[in-house]
C-alpha atoms as one frame of an Amber mdcrd trajectory, in Angstrom:
protein
 257.376 -67.088 -60.227 259.943 -64.940 -62.049 262.932 -62.978 -60.879 263.888
 -60.191 -63.276 262.385 -62.190 -66.081 264.084 -65.451 -65.066 262.857 -68.375
 -62.917 263.943 -68.297 -59.250 266.610 -70.740 -58.198 265.345 -73.771 -56.219
 267.058 -72.597 -53.007 265.214 -69.316 -53.137 261.862 -71.113 -53.522 262.630
 -73.174 -50.457 263.573 -70.053 -48.527 260.301 -68.418 -49.461 258.330 -71.419
 -48.204 260.240 -71.403 -44.912 259.545 -67.664 -44.459 255.838 -68.249 -45.126
 255.596 -70.860 -42.379 257.605 -68.716 -39.980 255.196 -65.802 -40.527 252.196
 -68.143 -40.121 253.557 -69.557 -36.869 254.311 -66.043 -35.588 250.732 -64.927
 -36.335 249.292 -67.937 -34.584 251.533 -67.312 -31.590 250.475 -63.662 -31.374
 246.821 -64.672 -31.580 247.343 -67.264 -28.847 249.112 -64.748 -26.593 246.297
 -62.187 -27.117 243.663 -64.770 -26.259 245.614 -65.786 -23.167 245.861 -62.146
 -22.014 242.083 -61.706 -22.454 241.469 -64.900 -20.500 243.730 -63.799 -17.670
 242.107 -60.343 -17.590 238.607 -61.848 -17.493 239.651 -64.302 -14.794 241.033
 -61.486 -12.670 237.842 -59.473 -13.118 235.750 -62.485 -12.221 237.943 -63.182
  -9.212 237.735 -59.595  -8.006 233.993 -59.545  -8.711 233.414 -62.733  -6.772
 235.577 -61.412  -3.965 233.461 -58.243  -3.890 230.220 -60.254  -3.825 231.593
 -62.448  -1.062 232.584 -59.338   0.871 229.095 -57.835   0.411 227.468 -61.096
   1.523 229.625 -61.233   4.629 228.823 -57.595   5.399 225.090 -58.345   5.151
 225.541 -61.318   7.474 227.420 -59.104   9.925 224.645 -56.463   9.831 221.949
 -59.105  10.409 223.951 -60.488  13.291 224.289 -56.989  14.812 220.507 -56.454
  14.486 219.799 -59.783  16.175 222.259 -58.990  18.951 220.787 -55.499  19.306
 217.247 -56.897  19.645 218.462 -59.456  22.140 220.255 -56.766  24.132 217.242
 -54.441  24.058 214.948 -57.206  25.257 217.413 -58.171  27.956 217.614 -54.547
  29.087 213.807 -54.259  29.071 213.399 -57.458  31.053 215.999 -56.301  33.556
 214.193 -52.973  33.909 210.909 -54.785  34.561 212.604 -57.119  37.034 214.061
 -54.256  39.054 210.974 -52.003  38.866 209.310 -51.738  42.284 205.543 -51.369
  42.661 203.668 -50.765  45.904 200.047 -51.897  45.700 197.641 -50.159  48.054
 194.106 -51.375  48.597 191.361 -49.476  50.455 189.468 -51.983  52.580 186.808
 -51.887  55.293 187.791 -53.371  58.639 184.987 -55.932  58.351 186.631 -57.339
  55.219 190.089 -58.005  56.666 189.471 -61.744  56.873 187.520 -62.046  53.631
 188.255 -59.957  50.539 191.587 -58.661  51.871 192.897 -62.197  52.369 191.713
 -63.176  48.889 193.785 -60.322  47.465 196.776 -61.484  49.530 196.426 -65.044
  48.237 196.055 -64.037  44.576 197.416 -61.009  42.763 198.565 -59.087  45.864
 201.420 -61.493  46.569 203.047 -60.509  43.267 203.368 -56.844  44.217 206.695
 -55.722  45.631 204.775 -54.251  48.540 201.130 -54.527  49.631 199.328 -52.215
  52.052 195.655 -52.279  53.027 194.332 -48.814  53.841 191.808 -49.329  56.634
 190.371 -47.837  59.815 191.905 -50.550  62.004 195.512 -51.706  62.320 195.887
 -55.388  61.466 199.483 -56.680  61.236 198.274 -60.092  60.026 197.369 -58.597
  56.644 199.428 -55.409  56.751 196.428 -53.112  57.271 196.983 -49.612  58.657
 194.582 -47.312  60.457 194.364 -44.014  58.558 192.133 -42.466  61.215 189.237
 -42.082  58.769 185.771 -43.472  59.444 184.368 -46.011  56.976 181.698 -44.061
  55.086 181.173 -43.426  51.382 181.520 -39.671  51.838 184.902 -40.260  53.438
 186.409 -42.120  50.453 188.065 -38.954  49.148 189.449 -38.168  52.594 190.687
 -41.767  52.817 192.477 -41.451  49.478 194.127 -38.210  50.535 195.232 -39.799
  53.812 196.475 -42.932  52.031 198.662 -40.944  49.650 200.079 -38.884  52.516
 200.882 -42.138  54.321 202.611 -43.506  51.208 204.525 -40.253  50.776 205.779
 -40.409  54.354 206.581 -44.129  54.567 207.311 -45.503  51.116 208.050 -42.801
  48.542 211.760 -43.562  48.168 211.357 -47.342  48.388 209.134 -47.869  45.335
 208.946 -46.563  41.794 205.173 -46.764  41.247 202.102 -46.807  43.476 199.145
 -48.869  42.251 195.730 -48.290  43.774 193.213 -51.124  43.380 189.999 -52.077
  45.163 189.552 -55.383  46.937 187.169 -56.532  44.164 189.699 -55.767  41.406
 192.147 -58.237  39.863 195.556 -56.877  38.840 197.883 -58.725  36.484 201.019
 -57.369  38.135 203.415 -58.592  35.453 201.456 -56.736  32.750 201.339 -53.671
  34.972 205.123 -53.647  35.270 205.465 -54.359  31.557 203.424 -51.236  30.805
 205.087 -49.061  33.442 208.550 -49.938  32.126 207.995 -47.491  29.240 207.488
 -44.499  31.522 209.712 -42.446  33.807 208.642 -42.417  37.437 210.545 -39.165
  37.965 207.926 -37.444  35.792 204.437 -36.825  37.230 201.978 -39.114  35.447
 199.056 -41.432  36.118 197.911 -44.529  34.210 194.495 -46.173  34.292 191.121
 -46.214  32.538 190.293 -42.636  31.560 186.681 -41.440  31.613 184.990 -38.151
  30.776 183.567 -35.984  33.508 181.382 -32.916  33.278 183.463 -31.057  35.844
 186.730 -30.484  33.929 188.311 -31.319  30.556 191.098 -33.624  31.682 188.775
 -36.487  32.582 189.676 -38.902  35.360 191.134 -42.351  35.957 188.242 -44.386
  37.287 188.913 -45.824  40.728 187.347 -49.232  40.109 189.782 -50.051  37.318
 192.655 -48.903  39.494 195.390 -46.429  38.658 199.165 -46.248  38.924 200.860
 -43.081  40.128 204.496 -42.309  39.454 206.727 -41.323  42.358 206.758 -37.752
  41.038 202.930 -37.690  40.866 202.632 -38.691  44.530 205.166 -36.040  45.478
 203.350 -33.336  43.499 200.016 -34.339  45.011 201.205 -34.193  48.614 203.610
 -31.277  48.387 201.693 -28.976  46.017 198.100 -30.101  45.522 196.983 -30.838
  49.074 198.092 -27.464  50.498 196.120 -25.677  47.726 192.507 -25.772  48.922
 191.295 -23.898  45.861 192.733 -26.336  43.300 192.444 -29.448  45.455 189.551
 -28.980  47.903 188.318 -31.611  50.329 184.697 -30.727  49.579 183.089 -29.178
  46.512 180.603 -26.315  46.731 177.952 -27.918  44.502 178.306 -31.593  45.375
 179.732 -31.631  48.879 181.938 -34.712  49.141 183.063 -35.602  45.593 183.797
 -39.051  44.180 187.356 -39.863  45.198 188.635 -40.694  41.690 187.141 -37.525
  40.151 188.449 -35.378  42.998 191.935 -36.883  42.697 191.949 -36.248  38.941
 191.070 -32.589  39.479 193.972 -32.156  41.883 196.410 -33.951  39.581 195.315
 -32.107  36.445 195.570 -28.734  38.227 199.184 -29.622  39.040 200.004 -30.597
  35.434 200.225 -34.353  36.007 200.076 -36.199  32.690 197.214 -38.625  32.069
 198.539 -41.559  30.016 196.548 -43.321  27.291 196.992 -46.964  28.307 195.354
 -48.622  25.284 197.530 -50.872  23.129 198.440 -50.266  19.477 195.146 -51.847
  18.351 193.063 -49.525  20.503 192.209 -52.227  23.024 191.920 -51.312  26.680
 194.211 -52.489  29.479 192.386 -51.154  32.574 188.714 -52.068  33.006 186.058
 -50.656  35.297 183.968 -53.726  34.397 184.352 -57.466  34.965 185.763 -59.402
  32.033 182.457 -61.097  31.195 180.764 -57.696  30.777 183.630 -56.348  28.673
 183.382 -59.364  26.354 179.609 -59.668  25.999 178.053 -56.283  26.780 179.288
 -53.434  24.558 177.181 -50.923  26.512 179.241 -51.658  29.592 182.268 -50.105
  27.865 180.507 -47.162  26.265 179.420 -45.220  29.349 181.910 -42.344  29.506
 185.162 -43.503  27.908 187.646 -40.736  27.136 188.970 -42.593  24.087 187.326
 -44.665  21.402 187.023 -48.237  22.664 186.762 -51.634  21.014 184.026 -54.022
  22.125 183.084 -57.686  22.059 185.801 -60.298  21.636 188.175 -57.518  20.561
 187.576 -55.494  23.723 190.662 -56.271  25.689 194.400 -56.109  25.149 196.401
 -59.329  25.393 198.428 -57.414  27.988 195.405 -56.254  30.018 196.181 -55.095
  33.559 192.938 -54.922  35.570 189.309 -56.035  35.749 186.866 -54.783  38.373
 183.651 -55.749  40.150 184.754 -59.331  40.770 183.779 -61.832  43.433 186.248
 -63.766  45.564 185.737 -66.824  43.361 186.452 -64.658  40.295 189.803 -63.622
  41.760 190.769 -67.235  42.403 189.600 -68.202  38.910 191.722 -65.470  37.301
 194.722 -66.616  39.288 194.322 -70.193  38.101 193.690 -69.324  34.442 196.668
 -66.965  34.260 199.287 -68.778  36.317 198.341 -72.439  36.423 196.550 -73.379
  33.202 198.966 -74.109  30.337 197.452 -74.827  26.893 199.649 -77.322  25.069
 201.701 -75.692  22.311 200.932 -72.105  23.311 203.769 -69.729  22.442 204.827
 -66.551  24.201 205.586 -63.630  21.884 206.122 -60.431  23.840 207.202 -57.173
  22.207 209.483 -54.565  23.769 208.681 -51.792  24.368 204.957 -52.318  24.951
 202.918 -51.173  21.916 200.632 -48.237  22.706 197.809 -46.347  21.024 198.871
 -43.607  18.610 195.825 -41.381  18.865 192.502 -40.787  20.541
């Protein structure tokens, strides 16, 4: 190296070398500081990102917990509603059957009702039978039904929420009845049962054999508005004389605007049956007489929350009671949905 044409002094060469290393060290330091800043920045981003993910995860857990608690609360509310729901069961019975079919009802499904009354022509305190003052003839069944509902209106209307009519050869699964009724408002006039077509009017009717449940409002409307109207709710019909009691009741209710509820489940399976279970399972024709809605047949005929079966013997009633309340298949699980699933169309 030259300095104005002359070699640099030795001290200057040494100084240059020192400056070179100082500059090199400074560059390395700057690079190290820059890398450290990038590392810190990335770490902060990662930390904040992880914190955000953790927060999101916790929020999801909280939402799932709220959903579980909500379902638990809804089910608890539904179960409490079912527990407090009051049903009066009323059963038309001939006086000669007080010590036979009436007692079978008392010893089986009837004891699970909140109240049980036998509508008869003779008072019998031993079974809770009342004399309606109506003679026991087939033509008088409609008069007996009218008298029974007036009796209920006078004695029990404010004490019960629903009023379930069933024959003494019908089995009622009372728990399933309450389960179904829990979805409806008894302050609104409605009736639930097995709906059939009739050639007399469009509304159809709830067949008496399968039984039907009337809301408190429906009973009130029937007694206060329908019965006084002899044109819309006559005791006898011009063409047929004494009508079938279930058809006649349906005419009165429909004229008063009472709602007829579709009681099938969400799979279209029936809950109220005019037939015995064996017929419903094995004889499709038994279900296809005059159903108002499309029905399922065979092994898929009946809802797992079925309410009634009809045309049963005394031994059938005892058998149902045993199979439902005593027999426990090992490992069977109970999976009940709230509210009860219902059909979405006809």
